[in-house]
Amino acid sequence: MATETRGEAAAKDEGKGKAQRKRTSPALFVRQIVAELRKVIWPTRRELITYTAAALVFVLIMLAIVSGLDWLLQRGVFWVFG
């Protein structure tokens, strides 16, 4: 794991003036990515549709609020400044 690599490198470099870091190979990096992606709990199709619908409804509500405020402010500015 990357944490273990950093820990080993840090332990080896203690007491030295300039710290040298141990680089992770591209193959190890890809293996770590795959291992982390296996830990992810992916949503089911139904959950994904529900979350997407909720996000779209929220965006539409916010759009309506901002548009309404914009219209009211526009009317107010035209009323004040003619």
Short mmCIF file of C-alpha atoms in Angstrom, two decimals:
data_model
loop_
_atom_site.label_atom_id
_atom_site.label_comp_id
_atom_site.label_asym_id
_atom_site.label_seq_id
_atom_site.Cartn_x
_atom_site.Cartn_y
_atom_site.Cartn_z
CA MET A 1 0.00 0.00 0.00
CA ALA A 2 1.08 3.57 -0.57
CA THR A 3 0.84 4.34 3.15
CA GLU A 4 3.22 1.52 3.98
CA THR A 5 5.62 2.70 1.27
CA ARG A 6 5.57 6.22 2.65
CA GLY A 7 6.05 4.89 6.17
CA GLU A 8 9.06 2.79 5.15
CA ALA A 9 10.60 5.65 3.21
CA ALA A 10 10.06 8.04 6.10
CA ALA A 11 11.58 5.58 8.57
CA LYS A 12 14.67 5.06 6.38
CA ASP A 13 15.17 8.78 5.85
CA GLU A 14 15.01 9.82 9.50
CA GLY A 15 18.15 11.60 10.55
CA LYS A 16 19.25 12.46 7.01
CA GLY A 17 19.57 16.07 5.95
CA LYS A 18 17.65 15.70 2.71
CA ALA A 19 14.75 13.26 2.55
CA GLN A 20 14.64 10.90 -0.42
CA ARG A 21 11.27 9.48 -1.35
CA LYS A 22 10.71 6.00 -2.67
CA ARG A 23 8.70 6.16 -5.90
CA THR A 24 5.71 3.93 -6.58
CA SER A 25 5.87 1.99 -9.84
CA PRO A 26 3.05 2.45 -12.37
CA ALA A 27 2.05 -1.21 -12.01
CA LEU A 28 1.76 -0.88 -8.22
CA PHE A 29 -0.21 2.33 -8.66
CA VAL A 30 -2.72 0.59 -10.97
CA ARG A 31 -3.03 -2.37 -8.55
CA GLN A 32 -3.77 0.05 -5.72
CA ILE A 33 -6.43 1.80 -7.81
CA VAL A 34 -8.11 -1.52 -8.62
CA ALA A 35 -7.99 -2.53 -4.94
CA GLU A 36 -9.63 0.76 -3.89
CA LEU A 37 -12.32 0.46 -6.58
CA ARG A 38 -13.21 -3.02 -5.27
CA LYS A 39 -13.99 -1.43 -1.89
CA VAL A 40 -16.53 0.96 -3.43
CA ILE A 41 -20.19 0.12 -2.84
CA TRP A 42 -21.74 0.80 -6.23
CA PRO A 43 -25.41 1.89 -6.32
CA THR A 44 -28.01 -0.35 -7.87
CA ARG A 45 -29.84 0.79 -10.99
CA ARG A 46 -32.89 1.74 -8.90
CA GLU A 47 -30.79 3.79 -6.45
CA LEU A 48 -29.02 5.52 -9.32
CA ILE A 49 -32.32 6.48 -10.96
CA THR A 50 -33.67 7.72 -7.60
CA TYR A 51 -30.56 9.83 -6.87
CA THR A 52 -30.53 11.25 -10.41
CA ALA A 53 -34.21 12.17 -10.21
CA ALA A 54 -33.73 13.82 -6.81
CA ALA A 55 -30.79 15.85 -8.14
CA LEU A 56 -32.75 16.97 -11.22
CA VAL A 57 -35.77 17.99 -9.10
CA PHE A 58 -33.49 19.98 -6.79
CA VAL A 59 -31.85 21.74 -9.76
CA LEU A 60 -35.27 22.59 -11.24
CA ILE A 61 -36.48 24.00 -7.91
CA MET A 62 -33.33 26.12 -7.56
CA LEU A 63 -33.73 27.28 -11.17
CA ALA A 64 -37.27 28.41 -10.44
CA ILE A 65 -36.21 30.25 -7.26
CA VAL A 66 -33.31 32.06 -8.94
CA SER A 67 -35.40 32.91 -12.00
CA GLY A 68 -38.19 34.27 -9.81
CA LEU A 69 -35.79 36.40 -7.78
CA ASP A 70 -34.16 37.67 -10.97
CA TRP A 71 -37.55 38.65 -12.40
CA LEU A 72 -38.55 40.41 -9.16
CA LEU A 73 -35.27 42.32 -8.98
CA GLN A 74 -35.57 43.31 -12.64
CA ARG A 75 -39.09 44.64 -12.04
CA GLY A 76 -37.87 46.51 -8.96
CA VAL A 77 -34.98 48.14 -10.82
CA PHE A 78 -37.24 49.17 -13.71
CA TRP A 79 -39.76 50.59 -11.24
CA VAL A 80 -37.08 52.61 -9.36
CA PHE A 81 -35.06 53.83 -12.36
CA GLY A 82 -37.87 53.94 -14.91
#
